[in-house]
Every structure is written in C-alpha cells, then in structure tokens.
C-alpha cells in the first residue's frame, strides 16, 4: 500500500519559516519524481516545486528564491523548506509522487498539511 504522509504544517507569522516533510512508503522512492502542490480556499491546486529522481528542481515563480525542495532517498522523504513566508502562501500543501512504469504511470498524493501565514 502506497502512502505519502506530510507533516510540518502550522501557523506562522509573515516572514517566518516552516519545513514540510513527506515520508513515502510502498514505492521505490528513488525512482520517483516528487513534488509539492498547494490549494488555497476557493482556488485550484497549483504546483509549488518539483524534484526529479536525479535531483533537478523546479519552482513556481511565486516561491522562487524563498522555498527549497530537497529529498533524502535513504529516508524516503522529500522536504520543502519555506522561508520569508507571506499570507498568500496560506494553503493546504500536498505531497505528490510520480513514477513511470512499463505499462502505466503512477501518480500518488498525500492527504495534505495546512500552512497558515498570519499575524
């Protein structure tokens, strides 16, 4: 059974920092591209950052320079370090894993963790 379990969300003041973690099980983690997405109330889910199985990263321009995605294949975990947080970063953050198989592709999601940026 595949599980992606996020943690690390919470309430933080503007300008503060949080680090999200996503622990994966049931997949060969090192073969998966991983990503973080977020969904604010009344809005569609949007891409925040991705990291390939080779370590190449990509960021939405709204978080470039403030957020850092990383992965630890030994721990089957992907991280999102969020600095200089803004109220508009408030959302539920979801972990995503994408894998390519011989006969099908794989796309898994975590349950989400709430991040609230407010004074």
GROMACS .gro file of N, CA, C and O in nm:
model
  476
    1UNK      N    1   0.085  -0.120   0.000
    1UNK     CA    2   0.000   0.000   0.000
    1UNK      C    3   0.089   0.125   0.000
    1UNK      O    4   0.176   0.140   0.082
    2UNK      N    5   0.062   0.212  -0.094
    2UNK     CA    6   0.140   0.334  -0.106
    2UNK      C    7   0.087   0.440  -0.010
    2UNK      O    8  -0.034   0.462  -0.001
    3UNK      N    9   0.178   0.503   0.061
    3UNK     CA   10   0.139   0.613   0.149
    3UNK      C   11   0.238   0.727   0.135
    3UNK      O   12   0.359   0.704   0.132
    4UNK      N   13   0.186   0.848   0.126
    4UNK     CA   14   0.264   0.969   0.135
    4UNK      C   15   0.207   1.048   0.252
    4UNK      O   16   0.089   1.084   0.251
    5UNK      N   17   0.289   1.070   0.352
    5UNK     CA   18   0.241   1.133   0.476
    5UNK      C   19   0.315   1.263   0.500
    5UNK      O   20   0.436   1.263   0.525
    6UNK      N   21   0.241   1.373   0.490
    6UNK     CA   22   0.301   1.505   0.511
    6UNK      C   23   0.298   1.542   0.659
    6UNK      O   24   0.210   1.498   0.735
    7UNK      N   25   0.393   1.625   0.697
    7UNK     CA   26   0.396   1.680   0.832
    7UNK      C   27   0.470   1.813   0.828
    7UNK      O   28   0.536   1.846   0.728
    8UNK      N   29   0.457   1.889   0.936
    8UNK     CA   30   0.533   2.013   0.949
    8UNK      C   31   0.454   2.140   0.926
    8UNK      O   32   0.508   2.250   0.941
    9UNK      N   33   0.327   2.127   0.889
    9UNK     CA   34   0.246   2.247   0.869
    9UNK      C   35   0.212   2.313   1.001
    9UNK      O   36   0.240   2.261   1.109
   10UNK      N   37   0.152   2.430   0.991
   10UNK     CA   38   0.113   2.501   1.113
   10UNK      C   39   0.088   2.648   1.087
   10UNK      O   40   0.076   2.691   0.972
   11UNK      N   41   0.081   2.722   1.195
   11UNK     CA   42   0.058   2.867   1.191
   11UNK      C   43   0.192   2.938   1.209
   11UNK      O   44   0.267   2.907   1.304
   12UNK      N   45   0.221   3.032   1.122
   12UNK     CA   46   0.346   3.107   1.130
   12UNK      C   47   0.319   3.252   1.093
   12UNK      O   48   0.228   3.281   1.013
   13UNK      N   49   0.397   3.342   1.150
   13UNK     CA   50   0.381   3.483   1.119
   13UNK      C   51   0.446   3.516   0.985
   13UNK      O   52   0.540   3.446   0.942
   14UNK      N   53   0.399   3.621   0.920
   14UNK     CA   54   0.465   3.664   0.795
   14UNK      C   55   0.614   3.686   0.818
   14UNK      O   56   0.655   3.742   0.920
   15UNK      N   57   0.693   3.640   0.721
   15UNK     CA   58   0.838   3.648   0.733
   15UNK      C   59   0.900   3.528   0.800
   15UNK      O   60   1.023   3.512   0.799
   16UNK      N   61   0.819   3.441   0.856
   16UNK     CA   62   0.869   3.323   0.925
   16UNK      C   63   0.900   3.208   0.831
   16UNK      O   64   0.890   3.220   0.709
   17UNK      N   65   0.938   3.096   0.891
   17UNK     CA   66   0.978   2.978   0.815
   17UNK      C   67   0.909   2.853   0.867
   17UNK      O   68   0.872   2.844   0.985
   18UNK      N   69   0.892   2.759   0.777
   18UNK     CA   70   0.843   2.625   0.810
   18UNK      C   71   0.916   2.526   0.721
   18UNK      O   72   0.954   2.560   0.609
   19UNK      N   73   0.929   2.403   0.770
   19UNK     CA   74   0.980   2.296   0.686
   19UNK      C   75   0.878   2.183   0.684
   19UNK      O   76   0.844   2.126   0.788
   20UNK      N   77   0.831   2.154   0.564
   20UNK     CA   78   0.739   2.042   0.545
   20UNK      C   79   0.818   1.916   0.511
   20UNK      O   80   0.920   1.923   0.442
   21UNK      N   81   0.766   1.805   0.557
   21UNK     CA   82   0.825   1.675   0.525
   21UNK      C   83   0.717   1.585   0.467
   21UNK      O   84   0.600   1.597   0.502
   22UNK      N   85   0.758   1.496   0.379
   22UNK     CA   86   0.667   1.397   0.322
   22UNK      C   87   0.740   1.263   0.322
   22UNK      O   88   0.837   1.246   0.247
   23UNK      N   89   0.691   1.173   0.405
   23UNK     CA   90   0.750   1.040   0.414
   23UNK      C   91   0.672   0.943   0.326
   23UNK      O   92   0.550   0.932   0.338
   24UNK      N   93   0.744   0.876   0.237
   24UNK     CA   94   0.681   0.784   0.143
   24UNK      C   95   0.706   0.640   0.183
   24UNK      O   96   0.813   0.606   0.234
   25UNK      N   97   0.608   0.556   0.158
   25UNK     CA   98   0.623   0.412   0.179
   25UNK      C   99   0.545   0.340   0.070
   25UNK      O  100   0.451   0.394   0.011
   26UNK      N  101   0.588   0.217   0.041
   26UNK     CA  102   0.519   0.137  -0.059
   26UNK      C  103   0.562   0.164  -0.203
   26UNK      O  104   0.502   0.109  -0.295
   27UNK      N  105   0.662   0.250  -0.221
   27UNK     CA  106   0.715   0.278  -0.355
   27UNK      C  107   0.868   0.270  -0.350
   27UNK      O  108   0.927   0.280  -0.242
   28UNK      N  109   0.927   0.253  -0.467
   28UNK     CA  110   1.074   0.263  -0.476
   28UNK      C  111   1.103   0.411  -0.491
   28UNK      O  112   1.107   0.466  -0.602
   29UNK      N  113   1.121   0.477  -0.377
   29UNK     CA  114   1.123   0.623  -0.370
   29UNK      C  115   1.226   0.683  -0.465
   29UNK      O  116   1.198   0.784  -0.530
   30UNK      N  117   1.341   0.622  -0.476
   30UNK     CA  118   1.448   0.681  -0.556
   30UNK      C  119   1.415   0.688  -0.704
   30UNK      O  120   1.480   0.761  -0.779
   31UNK      N  121   1.314   0.617  -0.747
   31UNK     CA  122   1.275   0.617  -0.887
   31UNK      C  123   1.165   0.718  -0.917
   31UNK      O  124   1.128   0.733  -1.033
   32UNK      N  125   1.115   0.783  -0.815
   32UNK     CA  126   1.001   0.872  -0.832
   32UNK      C  127   1.043   1.019  -0.836
   32UNK      O  128   1.131   1.061  -0.759
   33UNK      N  129   0.978   1.093  -0.926
   33UNK     CA  130   0.982   1.237  -0.916
   33UNK      C  131   0.884   1.281  -0.809
   33UNK      O  132   0.773   1.229  -0.801
   34UNK      N  133   0.925   1.374  -0.725
   34UNK     CA  134   0.842   1.418  -0.614
   34UNK      C  135   0.811   1.566  -0.628
   34UNK      O  136   0.885   1.643  -0.689
   35UNK      N  137   0.700   1.605  -0.569
   35UNK     CA  138   0.662   1.745  -0.580
   35UNK      C  139   0.575   1.791  -0.465
   35UNK      O  140   0.520   1.708  -0.390
   36UNK      N  141   0.566   1.920  -0.451
   36UNK     CA  142   0.475   1.984  -0.357
   36UNK      C  143   0.378   2.071  -0.435
   36UNK      O  144   0.420   2.147  -0.523
   37UNK      N  145   0.251   2.059  -0.401
   37UNK     CA  146   0.145   2.140  -0.458
   37UNK      C  147   0.071   2.205  -0.342
   37UNK      O  148   0.082   2.161  -0.228
   38UNK      N  149  -0.006   2.307  -0.373
   38UNK     CA  150  -0.087   2.370  -0.269
   38UNK      C  151  -0.222   2.412  -0.324
   38UNK      O  152  -0.238   2.436  -0.444
   39UNK      N  153  -0.317   2.420  -0.233
   39UNK     CA  154  -0.452   2.462  -0.271
   39UNK      C  155  -0.506   2.555  -0.164
   39UNK      O  156  -0.523   2.515  -0.048
   40UNK      N  157  -0.531   2.678  -0.205
   40UNK     CA  158  -0.590   2.778  -0.116
   40UNK      C  159  -0.742   2.769  -0.128
   40UNK      O  160  -0.794   2.722  -0.229
   41UNK      N  161  -0.813   2.817  -0.027
   41UNK     CA  162  -0.961   2.812  -0.032
   41UNK      C  163  -1.015   2.880  -0.156
   41UNK      O  164  -0.976   2.993  -0.189
   42UNK      N  165  -1.103   2.812  -0.227
   42UNK     CA  166  -1.166   2.869  -0.345
   42UNK      C  167  -1.079   2.871  -0.469
   42UNK      O  168  -1.120   2.927  -0.572
   43UNK      N  169  -0.960   2.812  -0.460
   43UNK     CA  170  -0.868   2.813  -0.574
   43UNK      C  171  -0.833   2.670  -0.616
   43UNK      O  172  -0.850   2.576  -0.540
   44UNK      N  173  -0.780   2.659  -0.736
   44UNK     CA  174  -0.737   2.529  -0.785
   44UNK      C  175  -0.602   2.492  -0.724
   44UNK      O  176  -0.523   2.578  -0.683
   45UNK      N  177  -0.576   2.363  -0.720
   45UNK     CA  178  -0.447   2.316  -0.674
   45UNK      C  179  -0.339   2.362  -0.772
   45UNK      O  180  -0.358   2.354  -0.894
   46UNK      N  181  -0.227   2.409  -0.719
   46UNK     CA  182  -0.121   2.461  -0.805
   46UNK      C  183   0.013   2.402  -0.766
   46UNK      O  184   0.037   2.368  -0.650
   47UNK      N  185   0.101   2.397  -0.865
   47UNK     CA  186   0.235   2.347  -0.842
   47UNK      C  187   0.316   2.446  -0.760
   47UNK      O  188   0.311   2.566  -0.785
   48UNK      N  189   0.391   2.393  -0.663
   48UNK     CA  190   0.484   2.476  -0.586
   48UNK      C  191   0.628   2.448  -0.630
   48UNK      O  192   0.702   2.538  -0.667
   49UNK      N  193   0.665   2.320  -0.623
   49UNK     CA  194   0.803   2.281  -0.656
   49UNK      C  195   0.807   2.133  -0.686
   49UNK      O  196   0.727   2.055  -0.632
   50UNK      N  197   0.903   2.095  -0.770
   50UNK     CA  198   0.925   1.953  -0.800
   50UNK      C  199   1.073   1.922  -0.795
   50UNK      O  200   1.159   2.011  -0.811
   51UNK      N  201   1.102   1.795  -0.775
   51UNK     CA  202   1.239   1.747  -0.779
   51UNK      C  203   1.238   1.610  -0.847
   51UNK      O  204   1.160   1.522  -0.810
   52UNK      N  205   1.323   1.595  -0.948
   52UNK     CA  206   1.327   1.468  -1.020
   52UNK      C  207   1.403   1.363  -0.940
   52UNK      O  208   1.467   1.394  -0.838
   53UNK      N  209   1.399   1.240  -0.990
   53UNK     CA  210   1.474   1.136  -0.920
   53UNK      C  211   1.624   1.161  -0.929
   53UNK      O  212   1.701   1.110  -0.849
   54UNK      N  213   1.663   1.244  -1.024
   54UNK     CA  214   1.804   1.281  -1.037
   54UNK      C  215   1.842   1.405  -0.958
   54UNK      O  216   1.960   1.443  -0.957
   55UNK      N  217   1.744   1.470  -0.896
   55UNK     CA  218   1.772   1.586  -0.813
   55UNK      C  219   1.752   1.721  -0.879
   55UNK      O  220   1.779   1.825  -0.817
   56UNK      N  221   1.704   1.723  -1.001
   56UNK     CA  222   1.677   1.850  -1.068
   56UNK      C  223   1.551   1.913  -1.010
   56UNK      O  224   1.448   1.846  -0.996
   57UNK      N  225   1.559   2.041  -0.977
   57UNK     CA  226   1.446   2.108  -0.912
   57UNK      C  227   1.381   2.210  -1.005
   57UNK      O  228   1.443   2.262  -1.099
   58UNK      N  229   1.256   2.238  -0.974
   58UNK     CA  230   1.179   2.336  -1.050
   58UNK      C  231   1.084   2.404  -0.953
   58UNK      O  232   1.027   2.338  -0.864
   59UNK      N  233   1.067   2.536  -0.967
   59UNK     CA  234   0.983   2.611  -0.875
   59UNK      C  235   0.884   2.699  -0.950
   59UNK      O  236   0.915   2.753  -1.057
   60UNK      N  237   0.769   2.718  -0.889
   60UNK     CA  238   0.680   2.821  -0.938
   60UNK      C  239   0.746   2.955  -0.909
   60UNK      O  240   0.813   2.973  -0.808
   61UNK      N  241   0.723   3.052  -0.997
   61UNK     CA  242   0.790   3.180  -0.982
   61UNK      C  243   0.749   3.251  -0.854
   61UNK      O  244   0.826   3.332  -0.802
   62UNK      N  245   0.632   3.219  -0.800
   62UNK     CA  246   0.586   3.286  -0.679
   62UNK      C  247   0.666   3.245  -0.555
   62UNK      O  248   0.662   3.316  -0.453
   63UNK      N  249   0.737   3.133  -0.562
   63UNK     CA  250   0.813   3.086  -0.446
   63UNK      C  251   0.963   3.081  -0.474
   63UNK      O  252   1.042   3.052  -0.383
   64UNK      N  253   1.003   3.106  -0.598
   64UNK     CA  254   1.144   3.102  -0.635
   64UNK      C  255   1.226   3.192  -0.543
   64UNK      O  256   1.190   3.309  -0.520
   65UNK      N  257   1.333   3.137  -0.489
   65UNK     CA  258   1.419   3.215  -0.401
   65UNK      C  259   1.377   3.213  -0.255
   65UNK      O  260   1.454   3.255  -0.167
   66UNK      N  261   1.258   3.167  -0.226
   66UNK     CA  262   1.209   3.160  -0.088
   66UNK      C  263   1.193   3.016  -0.040
   66UNK      O  264   1.215   2.987   0.078
   67UNK      N  265   1.155   2.928  -0.129
   67UNK     CA  266   1.130   2.787  -0.095
   67UNK      C  267   1.242   2.701  -0.156
   67UNK      O  268   1.293   2.730  -0.264
   68UNK      N  269   1.273   2.591  -0.086
   68UNK     CA  270   1.371   2.496  -0.136
   68UNK      C  271   1.316   2.355  -0.119
   68UNK      O  272   1.279   2.315  -0.008
   69UNK      N  273   1.312   2.281  -0.230
   69UNK     CA  274   1.271   2.142  -0.224
   69UNK      C  275   1.397   2.055  -0.224
   69UNK      O  276   1.495   2.085  -0.292
   70UNK      N  277   1.392   1.947  -0.145
   70UNK     CA  278   1.506   1.856  -0.139
   70UNK      C  279   1.453   1.716  -0.109
   70UNK      O  280   1.336   1.700  -0.069
   71UNK      N  281   1.539   1.618  -0.126
   71UNK     CA  282   1.498   1.481  -0.099
   71UNK      C  283   1.611   1.404  -0.034
   71UNK      O  284   1.728   1.432  -0.058
   72UNK      N  285   1.573   1.306   0.047
   72UNK     CA  286   1.668   1.216   0.111
   72UNK      C  287   1.621   1.075   0.076
   72UNK      O  288   1.527   1.023   0.137
   73UNK      N  289   1.685   1.015  -0.023
   73UNK     CA  290   1.642   0.883  -0.069
   73UNK      C  291   1.663   0.776   0.037
   73UNK      O  292   1.592   0.675   0.039
   74UNK      N  293   1.760   0.795   0.125
   74UNK     CA  294   1.783   0.698   0.231
   74UNK      C  295   1.668   0.695   0.332
   74UNK      O  296   1.643   0.593   0.396
   75UNK      N  297   1.600   0.808   0.344
   75UNK     CA  298   1.488   0.818   0.438
   75UNK      C  299   1.352   0.817   0.367
   75UNK      O  300   1.249   0.832   0.433
   76UNK      N  301   1.353   0.803   0.235
   76UNK     CA  302   1.228   0.803   0.158
   76UNK      C  303   1.144   0.927   0.188
   76UNK      O  304   1.022   0.920   0.203
   77UNK      N  305   1.211   1.040   0.194
   77UNK     CA  306   1.145   1.163   0.237
   77UNK      C  307   1.181   1.279   0.145
   77UNK      O  308   1.296   1.292   0.103
   78UNK      N  309   1.081   1.361   0.117
   78UNK     CA  310   1.101   1.485   0.043
   78UNK      C  311   1.063   1.600   0.136
   78UNK      O  312   0.971   1.588   0.217
   79UNK      N  313   1.137   1.709   0.125
   79UNK     CA  314   1.120   1.824   0.212
   79UNK      C  315   1.085   1.949   0.131
   79UNK      O  316   1.119   1.960   0.014
   80UNK      N  317   1.021   2.042   0.199
   80UNK     CA  318   1.001   2.175   0.142
   80UNK      C  319   1.034   2.276   0.251
   80UNK      O  320   0.959   2.291   0.349
   81UNK      N  321   1.148   2.341   0.236
   81UNK     CA  322   1.188   2.447   0.328
   81UNK      C  323   1.126   2.577   0.278
   81UNK      O  324   1.152   2.618   0.165
   82UNK      N  325   1.046   2.639   0.362
   82UNK     CA  326   0.975   2.761   0.323
   82UNK      C  327   1.021   2.876   0.410
   82UNK      O  328   1.002   2.873   0.532
   83UNK      N  329   1.083   2.975   0.349
   83UNK     CA  330   1.132   3.094   0.418
   83UNK      C  331   1.058   3.217   0.370
   83UNK      O  332   0.995   3.215   0.265
   84UNK      N  333   1.068   3.323   0.447
   84UNK     CA  334   1.006   3.451   0.409
   84UNK      C  335   0.860   3.431   0.371
   84UNK      O  336   0.814   3.481   0.267
   85UNK      N  337   0.789   3.361   0.453
   85UNK     CA  338   0.650   3.327   0.421
   85UNK      C  339   0.562   3.450   0.418
   85UNK      O  340   0.581   3.545   0.495
   86UNK      N  341   0.465   3.446   0.326
   86UNK     CA  342   0.371   3.555   0.306
   86UNK      C  343   0.229   3.505   0.331
   86UNK      O  344   0.202   3.384   0.317
   87UNK      N  345   0.137   3.593   0.363
   87UNK     CA  346  -0.003   3.549   0.382
   87UNK      C  347  -0.058   3.474   0.261
   87UNK      O  348  -0.137   3.381   0.277
   88UNK      N  349  -0.014   3.511   0.142
   88UNK     CA  350  -0.064   3.443   0.022
   88UNK      C  351  -0.009   3.301   0.006
   88UNK      O  352  -0.051   3.229  -0.084
   89UNK      N  353   0.083   3.261   0.092
   89UNK     CA  354   0.130   3.123   0.092
   89UNK      C  355   0.036   3.032   0.171
   89UNK      O  356   0.054   2.910   0.172
   90UNK      N  357  -0.062   3.091   0.236
   90UNK     CA  358  -0.158   3.011   0.313
   90UNK      C  359  -0.235   2.917   0.222
   90UNK      O  360  -0.294   2.959   0.122
   91UNK      N  361  -0.230   2.788   0.255
   91UNK     CA  362  -0.295   2.685   0.174
   91UNK      C  363  -0.276   2.550   0.240
   91UNK      O  364  -0.199   2.537   0.336
   92UNK      N  365  -0.344   2.452   0.186
   92UNK     CA  366  -0.313   2.313   0.219
   92UNK      C  367  -0.206   2.267   0.121
   92UNK      O  368  -0.222   2.283  -0.001
   93UNK      N  369  -0.098   2.214   0.174
   93UNK     CA  370   0.014   2.170   0.093
   93UNK      C  371   0.010   2.017   0.080
   93UNK      O  372   0.000   1.945   0.180
   94UNK      N  373   0.021   1.972  -0.045
   94UNK     CA  374   0.012   1.830  -0.076
   94UNK      C  375   0.144   1.780  -0.134
   94UNK      O  376   0.205   1.846  -0.219
   95UNK      N  377   0.180   1.661  -0.093
   95UNK     CA  378   0.295   1.591  -0.148
   95UNK      C  379   0.249   1.505  -0.265
   95UNK      O  380   0.140   1.444  -0.258
   96UNK      N  381   0.330   1.497  -0.369
   96UNK     CA  382   0.296   1.417  -0.487
   96UNK      C  383   0.417   1.337  -0.531
   96UNK      O  384   0.530   1.385  -0.526
   97UNK      N  385   0.389   1.215  -0.572
   97UNK     CA  386   0.494   1.131  -0.629
   97UNK      C  387   0.451   1.077  -0.764
   97UNK      O  388   0.339   1.028  -0.779
   98UNK      N  389   0.540   1.089  -0.861
   98UNK     CA  390   0.510   1.042  -0.997
   98UNK      C  391   0.617   0.941  -1.040
   98UNK      O  392   0.736   0.967  -1.030
   99UNK      N  393   0.570   0.827  -1.090
   99UNK     CA  394   0.661   0.724  -1.138
   99UNK      C  395   0.619   0.674  -1.275
   99UNK      O  396   0.501   0.683  -1.312
  100UNK      N  397   0.715   0.625  -1.350
  100UNK     CA  398   0.689   0.574  -1.484
  100UNK      C  399   0.715   0.424  -1.484
  100UNK      O  400   0.826   0.380  -1.451
  101UNK      N  401   0.610   0.347  -1.518
  101UNK     CA  402   0.624   0.204  -1.526
  101UNK      C  403   0.626   0.158  -1.671
  101UNK      O  404   0.616   0.238  -1.764
  102UNK      N  405   0.640   0.027  -1.689
  102UNK     CA  406   0.644  -0.029  -1.825
  102UNK      C  407   0.509  -0.017  -1.892
  102UNK      O  408   0.499   0.018  -2.010
  103UNK      N  409   0.403  -0.042  -1.815
  103UNK     CA  410   0.269  -0.045  -1.874
  103UNK      C  411   0.182   0.072  -1.830
  103UNK      O  412   0.075   0.095  -1.888
  104UNK      N  413   0.225   0.144  -1.731
  104UNK     CA  414   0.142   0.255  -1.681
  104UNK      C  415   0.227   0.353  -1.603
  104UNK      O  416   0.341   0.321  -1.567
  105UNK      N  417   0.174   0.471  -1.584
  105UNK     CA  418   0.237   0.570  -1.499
  105UNK      C  419   0.170   0.569  -1.363
  105UNK      O  420   0.056   0.524  -1.348
  106UNK      N  421   0.242   0.619  -1.264
  106UNK     CA  422   0.193   0.619  -1.128
  106UNK      C  423   0.188   0.762  -1.075
  106UNK      O  424   0.280   0.842  -1.100
  107UNK      N  425   0.084   0.792  -1.002
  107UNK     CA  426   0.063   0.928  -0.952
  107UNK      C  427  -0.002   0.917  -0.815
  107UNK      O  428  -0.118   0.877  -0.805
  108UNK      N  429   0.072   0.951  -0.710
  108UNK     CA  430   0.022   0.936  -0.574
  108UNK      C  431   0.022   1.070  -0.502
  108UNK      O  432   0.109   1.155  -0.525
  109UNK      N  433  -0.076   1.084  -0.411
  109UNK     CA  434  -0.091   1.208  -0.335
  109UNK      C  435  -0.098   1.179  -0.186
  109UNK      O  436  -0.154   1.077  -0.143
  110UNK      N  437  -0.047   1.272  -0.109
  110UNK     CA  438  -0.067   1.269   0.035
  110UNK      C  439  -0.198   1.334   0.073
  110UNK      O  440  -0.272   1.383  -0.013
  111UNK      N  441  -0.226   1.337   0.202
  111UNK     CA  442  -0.354   1.388   0.250
  111UNK      C  443  -0.351   1.539   0.271
  111UNK      O  444  -0.456   1.602   0.287
  112UNK      N  445  -0.234   1.597   0.270
  112UNK     CA  446  -0.221   1.742   0.283
  112UNK      C  447  -0.192   1.787   0.425
  112UNK      O  448  -0.228   1.720   0.522
  113UNK      N  449  -0.125   1.901   0.434
  113UNK     CA  450  -0.098   1.963   0.564
  113UNK      C  451  -0.124   2.113   0.551
  113UNK      O  452  -0.085   2.175   0.452
  114UNK      N  453  -0.190   2.168   0.650
  114UNK     CA  454  -0.232   2.309   0.645
  114UNK      C  455  -0.116   2.400   0.684
  114UNK      O  456  -0.050   2.379   0.787
  115UNK      N  457  -0.093   2.500   0.603
  115UNK     CA  458   0.002   2.607   0.634
  115UNK      C  459  -0.076   2.738   0.637
  115UNK      O  460  -0.144   2.773   0.540
  116UNK      N  461  -0.069   2.807   0.750
  116UNK     CA  462  -0.138   2.934   0.765
  116UNK      C  463  -0.036   3.041   0.802
  116UNK      O  464   0.037   3.026   0.901
  117UNK      N  465  -0.030   3.146   0.721
  117UNK     CA  466   0.063   3.257   0.746
  117UNK      C  467  -0.020   3.378   0.784
  117UNK      O  468  -0.094   3.433   0.702
  118UNK      N  469  -0.010   3.415   0.909
  118UNK     CA  470  -0.094   3.523   0.960
  118UNK      C  471  -0.031   3.582   1.085
  118UNK      O  472   0.033   3.512   1.163
  119UNK      N  473  -0.053   3.712   1.102
  119UNK     CA  474  -0.007   3.777   1.224
  119UNK      C  475  -0.117   3.779   1.329
  119UNK      O  476  -0.097   3.829   1.441
   0.00000   0.00000   0.00000
